[in-house]
Amino acid sequence: VTAGADAQRVAVVGAGPAGFYATDRLLKSVDHRFEVDLFDRLPTPWGLVRAGVAPDHPNIKVVSRVFEKTAALPGFRYRGNVEVGRDIQHAELAAHYHAVTYTTGASVDRRLGIPGEDLPGSEAATDFVAWYNGHPDAAAAQFDLRTRRAVVIGNGNVALDVARMLVLTRDELAGTDVADHALDALTGHDIEEVVVLGRRGPAQAAYTTPELRELGVLTDADVVVDPAEAELDPASLSWLESDAADGTARRNVEVVQDYAGRSPKGLRRRVVLRYLASPLEIVGGERVQGLRVGRNRLVAGPDGGLRAEPTGEEELIEAGLVLRSVGYLGRPLPGLPFDERAGTLCNTDGRVTDEDGAVLPGVYTAGWVKRGPSGVIGTNKKCANATVTAVLDDAEAGALPTPAGSRAAFDELLAGRCPDAIDYAGWELIDRWELAAGEDQGRPRVKIVERAELLQRATMG
Ligand SMILES: Cc1cc2nc3c(=O)[nH]c(=O)nc-3n(C[C@H](O)[C@H](O)[C@H](O)COP(=O)(O)OP(=O)(O)OC[C@H]3O[C@@H](n4cnc5c(N)ncnc54)[C@H](O)[C@@H]3O)c2cc1C
Ligand SMILES: NC(=O)c1ccc[n+]([C@@H]2O[C@H](COP(=O)([O-])OP(=O)(O)OC[C@H]3O[C@@H](n4cnc5c(N)ncnc54)[C@H](OP(=O)(O)O)[C@@H]3O)[C@@H](O)[C@H]2O)c1
């Protein structure tokens, strides 16, 4: 559907929440008429709503209904299975669109930088999540879960997701959209104990309270906290009582202390929440055998926050699997200035800049690749809206570059370069097939995992 001959063309690269929210606001603009081509390197849209959100959280995924409404707006086109920077270069987009907005997210794991990190059995949560969620890049991945104990390093919501996925029962998981290849592995393994390791205390944990509470109502897993580790140090106590503390931290501490007071019911599995312990070395010969950790105390940092400082005390936690869940990192895009430390495109409030801060006209960014890998789905709406405000201001000021190439010229370039690109109708064929297969099995959907099969379904239905 075209928006009209006078419309300005925008390429949005990355069809996750940030890409869809940016597209929505552009297409609903009253003062300026836009056409949006939304690209994704995968055949399927929705980013981490499909490939990140845990299978046992189906309600969160309902946000895709909002994205479907965006896709029905006049001026929208989907260009799946096109990787910008590989199949099509930024310069080619810039030559054919008035504006290009990058919403490519943050898909790689942040490294710990400790010895043993690359031993077999030390895995990035990023890869584990991609595997159980059926991301095509993880279709061939395998995780060896033949161990009694796993350690998850990190105290964010992703750490809780992966810990929970290791202790759900088959009944809890079988009715979800978990990738078929992961179901047997996740429910038939030998793991009895999952230790979740925080380098700071319960008051500094990054996870949110509903996710923490979920651990307390698992069907076949106890949650265990050592009462000594649930006790707050004086600095955390006074911070918690000050105005600087937020409700989440207070509620998290309450929940952790409630867990510390519980007696285990003797269920089949355990999730053990540990605090004030930093990973020092992943030890093992041919594969992981344990994690050497150092005890911390909390001290005030230069910014007034409490940071972990080693006490010199150490211990070894025996484990055959270590899942590193200390945050994601954006990937550089060829031809665009990138802040390697932050893992973001260089930008000022969504306008992409060079390394010296000079704005590159017509180039924008939103979502995790703009501001770093934090925030829930809704956070990206505010973020994308702010970026689109910059696009609209620049359009108003006549500051969007006029592209040399036409829409037809770009379509021809893309057809030659990416004969397997799929449009929105192609995705809808995949979607319908997955939903129908799910209905047959009493599940929300059955995900197609192999890229070749996705492409086949996009043409066959
Ligand atoms: C494991 C996990 C679970 C989460 N669970 C929740 C939850 O339950 N609730 C919640 O509110 N939030 C959750 N979040 C946070 C939420 O998913 C993010 O805030 C959100 O997805 C970020 O949106 P984004 O659009 O910036 O990135 P993404 O969602 O990552 O989307 C980026 C898209 O860009 C595409 N892309 C990347 N590179 C290219 C390229 N070169 N060319 C073309 N396309 C490209 C990718 O394929 C992807 O589709 C979770 C995050 C993770 C990691
Ligand atoms: N259900 C949901 O709503 C849901 C589910 C999943 C993800 N998300 C969101 O997605 C975003 C990303 O989540 P995330 O869990 O990847 O990241 P996160 O919230 O930033 O948490 C990262 C964790 O890693 C720890 N860490 C970092 N470096 C470390 C190191 N060297 N050693 C030990 N620990 C280290 C951090 O501790 P410090 O605080 O000490 O740095 C923190 O606890 C978050 O905003 C999250 O809320 C939401």
PDB file of N, CA and C in Angstrom, residues 336-374:
ATOM      1  N   LEU A 336      28.957   2.540   9.799  1.00  0.00           N
ATOM      2  CA  LEU A 336      28.330   3.454  10.760  1.00  0.00           C
ATOM      3  C   LEU A 336      29.175   3.556  12.017  1.00  0.00           C
ATOM      4  N   PRO A 337      29.301   4.770  12.560  1.00  0.00           N
ATOM      5  CA  PRO A 337      30.136   4.962  13.757  1.00  0.00           C
ATOM      6  C   PRO A 337      29.565   4.236  14.963  1.00  0.00           C
ATOM      7  N   PHE A 338      30.429   3.509  15.675  1.00  0.00           N
ATOM      8  CA  PHE A 338      29.949   2.641  16.748  1.00  0.00           C
ATOM      9  C   PHE A 338      30.747   2.892  18.013  1.00  0.00           C
ATOM     10  N   ASP A 339      30.050   2.963  19.133  1.00  0.00           N
ATOM     11  CA  ASP A 339      30.700   3.098  20.436  1.00  0.00           C
ATOM     12  C   ASP A 339      30.900   1.686  20.987  1.00  0.00           C
ATOM     13  N   GLU A 340      32.116   1.162  20.839  1.00  0.00           N
ATOM     14  CA  GLU A 340      32.388  -0.246  21.194  1.00  0.00           C
ATOM     15  C   GLU A 340      32.140  -0.521  22.674  1.00  0.00           C
ATOM     16  N   ARG A 341      32.456   0.447  23.524  1.00  0.00           N
ATOM     17  CA  ARG A 341      32.344   0.222  24.965  1.00  0.00           C
ATOM     18  C   ARG A 341      30.871   0.078  25.360  1.00  0.00           C
ATOM     19  N   ALA A 342      30.040   0.969  24.839  1.00  0.00           N
ATOM     20  CA  ALA A 342      28.614   0.936  25.197  1.00  0.00           C
ATOM     21  C   ALA A 342      27.850  -0.081  24.347  1.00  0.00           C
ATOM     22  N   GLY A 343      28.437  -0.468  23.208  1.00  0.00           N
ATOM     23  CA  GLY A 343      27.741  -1.376  22.299  1.00  0.00           C
ATOM     24  C   GLY A 343      26.566  -0.696  21.625  1.00  0.00           C
ATOM     25  N   THR A 344      26.710   0.587  21.325  1.00  0.00           N
ATOM     26  CA  THR A 344      25.615   1.343  20.690  1.00  0.00           C
ATOM     27  C   THR A 344      26.143   2.109  19.489  1.00  0.00           C
ATOM     28  N   LEU A 345      25.229   2.482  18.586  1.00  0.00           N
ATOM     29  CA  LEU A 345      25.603   3.392  17.510  1.00  0.00           C
ATOM     30  C   LEU A 345      25.865   4.754  18.138  1.00  0.00           C
ATOM     31  N   CYS A 346      26.907   5.458  17.669  1.00  0.00           N
ATOM     32  CA  CYS A 346      27.151   6.804  18.192  1.00  0.00           C
ATOM     33  C   CYS A 346      25.924   7.642  17.859  1.00  0.00           C
ATOM     34  N   ASN A 347      25.328   8.280  18.843  1.00  0.00           N
ATOM     35  CA  ASN A 347      24.134   9.090  18.564  1.00  0.00           C
ATOM     36  C   ASN A 347      23.921  10.124  19.648  1.00  0.00           C
ATOM     37  N   THR A 348      23.224  11.184  19.253  1.00  0.00           N
ATOM     38  CA  THR A 348      22.763  12.176  20.219  1.00  0.00           C
ATOM     39  C   THR A 348      21.256  12.168  20.152  1.00  0.00           C
ATOM     40  N   ASP A 349      20.649  11.653  21.200  1.00  0.00           N
ATOM     41  CA  ASP A 349      19.176  11.589  21.287  1.00  0.00           C
ATOM     42  C   ASP A 349      18.542  10.980  20.039  1.00  0.00           C
ATOM     43  N   GLY A 350      19.178   9.942  19.492  1.00  0.00           N
ATOM     44  CA  GLY A 350      18.571   9.232  18.366  1.00  0.00           C
ATOM     45  C   GLY A 350      19.083   9.672  17.004  1.00  0.00           C
ATOM     46  N   ARG A 351      19.780  10.829  16.930  1.00  0.00           N
ATOM     47  CA  ARG A 351      20.416  11.213  15.656  1.00  0.00           C
ATOM     48  C   ARG A 351      21.808  10.587  15.638  1.00  0.00           C
ATOM     49  N   VAL A 352      22.065   9.750  14.624  1.00  0.00           N
ATOM     50  CA  VAL A 352      23.385   9.102  14.545  1.00  0.00           C
ATOM     51  C   VAL A 352      24.436  10.159  14.217  1.00  0.00           C
ATOM     52  N   THR A 353      25.564  10.058  14.920  1.00  0.00           N
ATOM     53  CA  THR A 353      26.645  11.041  14.739  1.00  0.00           C
ATOM     54  C   THR A 353      27.941  10.321  14.349  1.00  0.00           C
ATOM     55  N   ASP A 354      28.943  11.096  13.934  1.00  0.00           N
ATOM     56  CA  ASP A 354      30.270  10.492  13.787  1.00  0.00           C
ATOM     57  C   ASP A 354      30.926  10.449  15.173  1.00  0.00           C
ATOM     58  N   GLU A 355      32.161   9.953  15.248  1.00  0.00           N
ATOM     59  CA  GLU A 355      32.801   9.788  16.563  1.00  0.00           C
ATOM     60  C   GLU A 355      32.983  11.122  17.287  1.00  0.00           C
ATOM     61  N   ASP A 356      32.980  12.232  16.519  1.00  0.00           N
ATOM     62  CA  ASP A 356      33.168  13.549  17.154  1.00  0.00           C
ATOM     63  C   ASP A 356      31.851  14.219  17.511  1.00  0.00           C
ATOM     64  N   GLY A 357      30.750  13.516  17.270  1.00  0.00           N
ATOM     65  CA  GLY A 357      29.459  14.078  17.675  1.00  0.00           C
ATOM     66  C   GLY A 357      28.754  14.868  16.580  1.00  0.00           C
ATOM     67  N   ALA A 358      29.335  14.920  15.360  1.00  0.00           N
ATOM     68  CA  ALA A 358      28.667  15.651  14.270  1.00  0.00           C
ATOM     69  C   ALA A 358      27.554  14.770  13.683  1.00  0.00           C
ATOM     70  N   VAL A 359      26.358  15.333  13.541  1.00  0.00           N
ATOM     71  CA  VAL A 359      25.191  14.563  13.095  1.00  0.00           C
ATOM     72  C   VAL A 359      25.346  14.129  11.632  1.00  0.00           C
ATOM     73  N   LEU A 360      25.014  12.842  11.361  1.00  0.00           N
ATOM     74  CA  LEU A 360      24.969  12.359   9.970  1.00  0.00           C
ATOM     75  C   LEU A 360      23.541  12.594   9.474  1.00  0.00           C
ATOM     76  N   PRO A 361      23.316  13.500   8.550  1.00  0.00           N
ATOM     77  CA  PRO A 361      21.940  13.835   8.170  1.00  0.00           C
ATOM     78  C   PRO A 361      21.161  12.611   7.680  1.00  0.00           C
ATOM     79  N   GLY A 362      19.941  12.486   8.161  1.00  0.00           N
ATOM     80  CA  GLY A 362      19.057  11.424   7.674  1.00  0.00           C
ATOM     81  C   GLY A 362      19.294  10.057   8.287  1.00  0.00           C
ATOM     82  N   VAL A 363      20.159   9.948   9.315  1.00  0.00           N
ATOM     83  CA  VAL A 363      20.422   8.637   9.922  1.00  0.00           C
ATOM     84  C   VAL A 363      20.056   8.686  11.417  1.00  0.00           C
ATOM     85  N   TYR A 364      19.238   7.733  11.833  1.00  0.00           N
ATOM     86  CA  TYR A 364      18.680   7.760  13.194  1.00  0.00           C
ATOM     87  C   TYR A 364      18.797   6.380  13.832  1.00  0.00           C
ATOM     88  N   THR A 365      18.520   6.315  15.117  1.00  0.00           N
ATOM     89  CA  THR A 365      18.529   5.021  15.800  1.00  0.00           C
ATOM     90  C   THR A 365      17.576   5.048  16.992  1.00  0.00           C
ATOM     91  N   ALA A 366      17.072   3.852  17.345  1.00  0.00           N
ATOM     92  CA  ALA A 366      16.174   3.723  18.506  1.00  0.00           C
ATOM     93  C   ALA A 366      16.325   2.323  19.097  1.00  0.00           C
ATOM     94  N   GLY A 367      15.849   2.171  20.324  1.00  0.00           N
ATOM     95  CA  GLY A 367      15.867   0.857  20.986  1.00  0.00           C
ATOM     96  C   GLY A 367      17.231   0.546  21.597  1.00  0.00           C
ATOM     97  N   TRP A 368      17.515  -0.746  21.747  1.00  0.00           N
ATOM     98  CA  TRP A 368      18.731  -1.161  22.464  1.00  0.00           C
ATOM     99  C   TRP A 368      20.005  -0.715  21.758  1.00  0.00           C
ATOM    100  N   VAL A 369      20.009  -0.630  20.427  1.00  0.00           N
ATOM    101  CA  VAL A 369      21.252  -0.227  19.751  1.00  0.00           C
ATOM    102  C   VAL A 369      21.475   1.285  19.892  1.00  0.00           C
ATOM    103  N   LYS A 370      20.446   1.999  20.329  1.00  0.00           N
ATOM    104  CA  LYS A 370      20.604   3.443  20.601  1.00  0.00           C
ATOM    105  C   LYS A 370      21.066   3.683  22.042  1.00  0.00           C
ATOM    106  N   ARG A 371      20.403   3.005  22.996  1.00  0.00           N
ATOM    107  CA  ARG A 371      20.637   3.379  24.394  1.00  0.00           C
ATOM    108  C   ARG A 371      21.260   2.279  25.229  1.00  0.00           C
ATOM    109  N   GLY A 372      21.527   1.119  24.649  1.00  0.00           N
ATOM    110  CA  GLY A 372      22.109   0.009  25.399  1.00  0.00           C
ATOM    111  C   GLY A 372      21.042  -0.988  25.803  1.00  0.00           C
ATOM    112  N   PRO A 373      21.520  -2.208  26.235  1.00  0.00           N
ATOM    113  CA  PRO A 373      20.603  -3.343  26.399  1.00  0.00           C
ATOM    114  C   PRO A 373      19.854  -3.350  27.717  1.00  0.00           C
ATOM    115  N   SER A 374      19.033  -2.331  27.958  1.00  0.00           N
ATOM    116  CA  SER A 374      18.201  -2.407  29.153  1.00  0.00           C
ATOM    117  C   SER A 374      16.835  -1.803  28.862  1.00  0.00           C
TER     118      SER A 374
END
